[in-house]
Short mmCIF file of C-alpha atoms in Angstrom, two decimals:
data_model
loop_
_atom_site.label_atom_id
_atom_site.label_comp_id
_atom_site.label_asym_id
_atom_site.label_seq_id
_atom_site.Cartn_x
_atom_site.Cartn_y
_atom_site.Cartn_z
CA LYS A 1 33.04 92.56 29.89
CA VAL A 2 30.47 90.51 27.88
CA LYS A 3 29.90 90.59 24.14
CA TYR A 4 27.82 88.63 21.93
CA ALA A 5 29.34 86.42 18.75
CA GLN A 6 28.67 84.27 16.58
CA HIS A 7 30.81 80.46 15.59
CA CYS A 8 31.82 80.73 12.20
CA GLU A 9 31.39 76.92 11.15
CA THR A 10 27.45 76.37 12.84
CA ASN A 11 26.08 80.37 13.97
CA GLU A 12 26.35 79.27 17.17
CA ALA A 13 25.13 82.16 18.89
CA VAL A 14 26.91 82.99 22.36
CA ALA A 15 28.15 85.07 24.20
CA ILE A 16 31.80 85.60 25.69
CA LYS A 17 32.82 87.03 28.90
CA VAL A 18 35.97 88.37 27.76
CA LEU A 19 39.30 89.12 30.94
CA ASP A 20 42.39 92.25 30.57
CA LYS A 21 45.75 90.03 31.60
CA GLU A 22 47.51 92.81 32.86
CA LYS A 23 44.69 93.87 34.50
CA ILE A 24 43.99 90.30 36.20
CA GLN A 25 47.42 90.54 36.77
CA LYS A 26 47.38 94.39 38.59
CA GLN A 27 45.23 93.15 40.70
CA ASN A 28 46.04 89.94 41.63
CA MET A 29 43.49 87.96 40.16
CA GLY A 30 44.66 85.28 38.55
CA ALA A 31 44.53 82.49 40.83
CA GLN A 32 40.60 83.89 41.94
CA ILE A 33 39.90 83.30 37.89
CA LYS A 34 41.99 79.97 37.50
CA LYS A 35 39.59 79.35 40.25
CA GLU A 36 36.49 80.06 38.87
CA ILE A 37 37.32 78.28 35.62
CA SER A 38 38.14 75.15 37.33
CA ILE A 39 34.75 75.69 38.77
CA MET A 40 32.51 76.09 35.58
CA LYS A 41 34.01 73.20 34.21
CA MET A 42 32.67 70.52 37.29
CA VAL A 43 29.23 71.86 36.64
CA ARG A 44 26.43 70.87 33.74
CA HIS A 45 22.21 71.04 35.08
CA LYS A 46 19.71 73.39 33.25
CA TYR A 47 20.39 75.85 35.30
CA ILE A 48 23.46 76.50 35.83
CA VAL A 49 25.27 78.95 32.04
CA ASP A 50 27.14 75.98 29.83
CA MET A 51 30.65 77.56 30.18
CA LYS A 52 31.86 75.44 26.48
CA GLU A 53 35.18 77.36 25.41
CA VAL A 54 37.79 79.31 26.98
CA LEU A 55 41.00 80.95 24.48
CA ALA A 56 43.11 83.03 25.35
CA SER A 57 45.32 85.25 23.18
CA LYS A 58 48.57 87.34 24.20
CA THR A 59 46.52 89.65 26.55
CA LYS A 60 43.40 88.55 26.49
CA ILE A 61 41.52 85.19 27.96
CA PHE A 62 38.19 84.29 26.03
CA ILE A 63 35.30 82.90 28.42
CA VAL A 64 32.58 81.67 25.92
CA LEU A 65 28.96 80.61 27.86
CA GLU A 66 26.15 79.43 26.62
CA LEU A 67 23.82 82.81 25.42
CA VAL A 68 21.19 83.01 27.62
CA THR A 69 18.50 85.99 26.44
CA GLY A 70 16.06 87.43 28.24
CA GLY A 71 17.60 89.21 30.67
CA GLU A 72 17.61 89.37 34.23
CA LEU A 73 16.01 88.16 36.17
CA PHE A 74 16.22 91.18 38.88
CA THR A 75 15.06 93.68 36.08
CA HIS A 76 11.95 90.97 35.97
CA LEU A 77 11.19 92.01 39.26
CA ARG A 78 11.23 95.71 39.39
CA ARG A 79 9.12 95.84 36.61
CA GLU A 80 6.67 93.50 37.84
CA ARG A 81 7.24 95.08 41.60
CA LYS A 82 7.14 91.44 43.45
CA PHE A 83 6.08 87.86 42.33
CA SER A 84 3.41 85.62 43.50
CA ASP A 85 3.46 82.79 45.45
CA GLU A 86 3.18 81.36 42.36
CA GLN A 87 6.67 83.05 40.02
CA SER A 88 8.53 82.67 43.56
CA LYS A 89 7.93 78.62 44.01
CA PHE A 90 8.62 78.26 40.14
CA TYR A 91 12.34 80.52 40.38
CA ALA A 92 13.60 79.12 43.63
CA ALA A 93 12.45 75.50 42.21
CA GLN A 94 15.58 75.72 39.95
CA ILE A 95 17.48 77.90 42.77
CA ALA A 96 16.85 74.39 44.97
CA GLU A 97 17.29 71.71 42.20
CA ALA A 98 21.18 73.90 41.28
CA PHE A 99 22.42 74.09 44.55
CA ARG A 100 21.43 70.15 44.77
CA HIS A 101 23.55 69.26 41.90
CA LEU A 102 25.96 71.71 42.90
CA HIS A 103 26.06 70.23 46.82
CA SER A 104 26.45 67.08 44.88
CA LEU A 105 29.57 68.16 43.97
CA ASN A 106 31.35 70.13 47.21
CA ILE A 107 30.40 73.44 45.21
CA VAL A 108 29.37 76.47 47.34
CA HIS A 109 27.89 79.20 45.06
CA ARG A 110 27.68 82.30 48.08
CA ASP A 111 26.70 84.83 46.31
CA LEU A 112 22.77 84.70 45.16
CA LYS A 113 20.96 87.02 44.21
CA PRO A 114 18.68 89.22 41.37
CA GLU A 115 21.86 90.22 39.37
CA ASN A 116 22.44 86.89 39.28
CA LEU A 117 19.76 85.34 37.25
CA LEU A 118 19.17 85.20 34.14
CA ILE A 119 16.32 84.11 32.16
CA ASP A 120 16.37 82.12 28.97
CA ASP A 121 13.90 82.49 26.04
CA VAL A 122 10.51 80.00 27.88
CA GLY A 123 11.66 81.49 31.06
CA TYR A 124 13.67 79.33 33.01
CA ILE A 125 16.06 80.13 35.36
CA LYS A 126 20.61 80.00 34.11
CA ILE A 127 22.53 80.91 37.65
CA VAL A 128 25.13 82.62 36.37
CA ASP A 129 28.23 84.17 38.17
CA PHE A 130 30.98 81.70 39.48
CA GLY A 131 33.20 84.09 41.38
CA PHE A 132 32.98 83.91 44.39
CA ALA A 133 31.96 80.30 44.52
CA LYS A 134 34.71 78.04 46.45
CA VAL A 135 33.67 73.82 46.65
CA ILE A 136 34.19 72.72 50.29
CA GLU A 137 34.77 70.14 51.86
CA SER A 138 34.41 71.56 55.59
CA LYS A 139 33.97 74.62 56.44
CA SER A 140 35.69 78.00 55.11
CA TYR A 141 36.00 82.05 56.28
CA THR A 142 36.13 83.74 53.62
CA LEU A 143 34.27 86.85 53.97
CA CYS A 144 32.75 87.27 50.39
CA GLY A 145 29.25 87.98 49.13
CA THR A 146 26.72 90.02 48.13
CA PRO A 147 25.97 92.00 51.93
CA GLU A 148 21.78 91.59 51.88
CA TYR A 149 22.34 87.82 51.54
CA LEU A 150 25.02 86.86 53.95
CA ALA A 151 24.55 84.13 56.06
CA PRO A 152 24.95 84.68 60.46
CA GLU A 153 27.95 82.79 59.95
CA ILE A 154 29.94 85.03 57.52
CA VAL A 155 29.28 87.80 59.29
CA LEU A 156 29.93 86.11 62.55
CA ALA A 157 33.36 85.14 60.99
CA LYS A 158 31.73 81.24 62.33
CA GLY A 159 32.66 79.02 59.19
CA HIS A 160 30.64 78.22 57.10
CA ASN A 161 29.98 75.44 54.45
CA LYS A 162 26.69 74.65 51.89
CA GLY A 163 24.59 76.98 54.82
CA VAL A 164 25.07 80.36 52.73
CA ASP A 165 23.49 79.04 49.78
CA TYR A 166 20.65 77.67 51.75
CA TRP A 167 20.10 80.91 52.99
CA ALA A 168 20.60 83.97 49.90
CA LEU A 169 17.57 81.05 49.19
CA GLY A 170 15.24 82.00 51.46
CA VAL A 171 15.92 85.67 51.36
CA LEU A 172 15.48 86.10 47.48
CA ILE A 173 12.65 84.62 47.96
CA TYR A 174 11.56 86.82 50.66
CA GLU A 175 12.09 90.12 48.42
CA MET A 176 10.67 88.11 45.86
CA ARG A 177 7.55 88.35 47.32
CA HIS A 178 8.12 91.64 49.98
CA THR A 179 9.41 93.38 47.67
CA TYR A 180 12.65 93.99 49.73
CA SER A 181 15.75 91.94 51.51
CA PRO A 182 13.67 91.10 54.95
CA TYR A 183 17.49 92.68 56.32
CA ALA A 184 17.03 95.92 54.63
CA GLN A 185 14.18 97.49 54.95
CA ASP A 186 13.95 100.62 55.66
CA ILE A 187 17.72 101.58 55.74
CA ASP A 188 20.28 102.92 53.68
CA VAL A 189 21.26 99.24 51.88
CA ASN A 190 24.00 100.69 51.33
CA ASP A 191 24.54 100.83 55.46
CA HIS A 192 26.50 97.44 55.27
CA VAL A 193 27.15 97.43 58.92
CA ALA A 194 23.16 98.19 60.15
CA ILE A 195 21.91 95.44 57.50
CA CYS A 196 24.87 92.52 58.53
CA LYS A 197 23.74 93.75 62.77
CA ASN A 198 20.33 92.84 61.57
CA ILE A 199 21.50 90.29 60.32
CA VAL A 200 22.62 88.51 63.21
CA LYS A 201 19.65 89.59 65.53
CA ASN A 202 17.57 88.12 63.10
CA GLN A 203 14.43 89.53 64.34
CA LEU A 204 12.39 88.29 60.76
CA LYS A 205 9.25 90.67 60.17
CA PHE A 206 6.69 89.80 57.78
CA PRO A 207 4.09 92.01 56.38
CA PRO A 208 0.76 92.27 57.58
CA GLY A 209 -0.93 88.87 57.15
CA CYS A 210 1.89 87.20 56.11
CA SER A 211 3.67 85.46 58.65
CA ASP A 212 1.73 81.93 58.49
CA SER A 213 1.07 80.73 54.99
CA PRO A 214 3.49 78.69 53.25
CA CYS A 215 4.73 80.55 52.33
CA ALA A 216 5.81 82.25 54.99
CA LYS A 217 7.00 78.70 56.49
CA MET A 218 9.44 78.04 53.94
CA ILE A 219 10.84 81.98 54.56
CA LYS A 220 11.47 81.17 58.58
CA GLY A 221 13.52 77.55 57.30
CA LEU A 222 15.09 79.12 55.62
CA LEU A 223 16.22 81.89 57.61
CA THR A 224 17.46 79.84 61.01
CA THR A 225 20.01 81.07 62.21
CA GLN A 226 22.08 77.76 63.83
CA PRO A 227 22.95 76.34 59.91
CA HIS A 228 22.68 72.30 61.72
CA MET A 229 18.53 73.21 61.95
CA ARG A 230 18.58 75.23 58.16
CA LEU A 231 16.29 73.70 54.92
CA GLY A 232 18.88 71.98 52.95
CA CYS A 233 20.97 71.15 55.87
CA MET A 234 19.75 68.93 58.10
CA ALA A 235 19.11 64.91 57.07
CA GLY A 236 16.57 65.02 54.39
CA GLY A 237 18.61 67.79 52.95
CA ALA A 238 17.37 70.02 49.74
CA VAL A 239 14.57 67.14 50.39
CA ASP A 240 13.39 68.93 53.09
CA ILE A 241 13.09 71.84 50.50
CA LYS A 242 10.79 69.92 47.22
CA SER A 243 9.01 68.00 50.33
CA HIS A 244 7.85 71.59 52.11
CA MET A 245 4.75 72.02 52.74
CA PHE A 246 4.75 75.81 50.59
CA TYR A 247 6.18 72.69 46.60
CA LYS A 248 2.29 71.01 48.37
CA GLY A 249 1.24 69.24 44.60
CA PHE A 250 4.21 70.83 42.69
CA SER A 251 4.96 68.32 40.15
CA TRP A 252 8.93 68.60 39.99
CA ASN A 253 9.81 65.88 37.09
CA LYS A 254 8.00 68.14 35.00
CA LEU A 255 9.58 71.49 36.15
CA LEU A 256 13.55 69.42 35.54
CA GLN A 257 11.62 68.71 32.35
CA LYS A 258 10.35 71.90 31.56
CA GLU A 259 5.73 71.03 31.29
CA ILE A 260 5.97 73.71 32.85
CA LYS A 261 4.38 76.88 31.54
CA ALA A 262 7.02 80.67 33.46
CA PRO A 263 5.30 82.91 34.94
CA TRP A 264 6.38 84.22 32.05
CA ILE A 265 8.06 84.42 28.67
CA PRO A 266 10.32 86.64 27.46
CA LYS A 267 9.77 88.42 23.96
CA LEU A 268 12.12 87.84 21.63
CA LYS A 269 12.53 88.21 17.78
CA SER A 270 14.60 85.25 17.54
CA LYS A 271 17.13 82.83 20.02
CA GLN A 272 19.59 85.76 18.81
CA ASP A 273 17.47 88.92 19.83
CA VAL A 274 19.24 89.56 23.92
CA LYS A 275 16.72 91.00 26.44
CA ILE A 276 19.37 93.85 28.46
#
């Protein structure tokens, strides 16, 4: 459970993730929780939710997090149905910057999806949920993540690294622009076997008139089956994404300074108001 709280002395508003020690022990999740906390201690970035403190009682663990008040990107996307190129560009750029930071620490997130992206009070992104994150210096063979966002190397158990995050970014951009996931189109989203078959086939289709746009070319570059040929994974690293034609004229410096006005700013009554 995640609860709203205020610091008694400073009145700072925070979110507290409450974990039950008995349930953790029964589900044999102790090592995973320790790993998640360890990774979050390593990370400090403006587009990643900040972990402030970890506290404990005899029965509970309390992870104190930065309060992000604008709700999930998932909710905003479903309300809008789909985003424009400019909206998609704005949100994807922040994720790319966050991934650049994580990958510099050899951390792979492995669970990018709209539900794990919160919007702050000025309309910018915060990546949350590091339950599947891992420090990977070579390759990992763990099967984890959300089926629609799995990279083919995870599905085929070939071993994976940071490339799976850039694949997931390609899926997310596609979903933001075209409403649905590229590998779950016209099938039951709960049919994970069918989704995984589509991922391995990677027969990427775009709506009529969209296949040659800069956005489509960015998506194709990210959704490349061979990880070493994927945008973000080649010699240029994340710079290949930042210099792509999709971002022509885009100011990355202004983005980092939060000087670009967000396409949607949540209407909040106060800094403690929280969108559900």
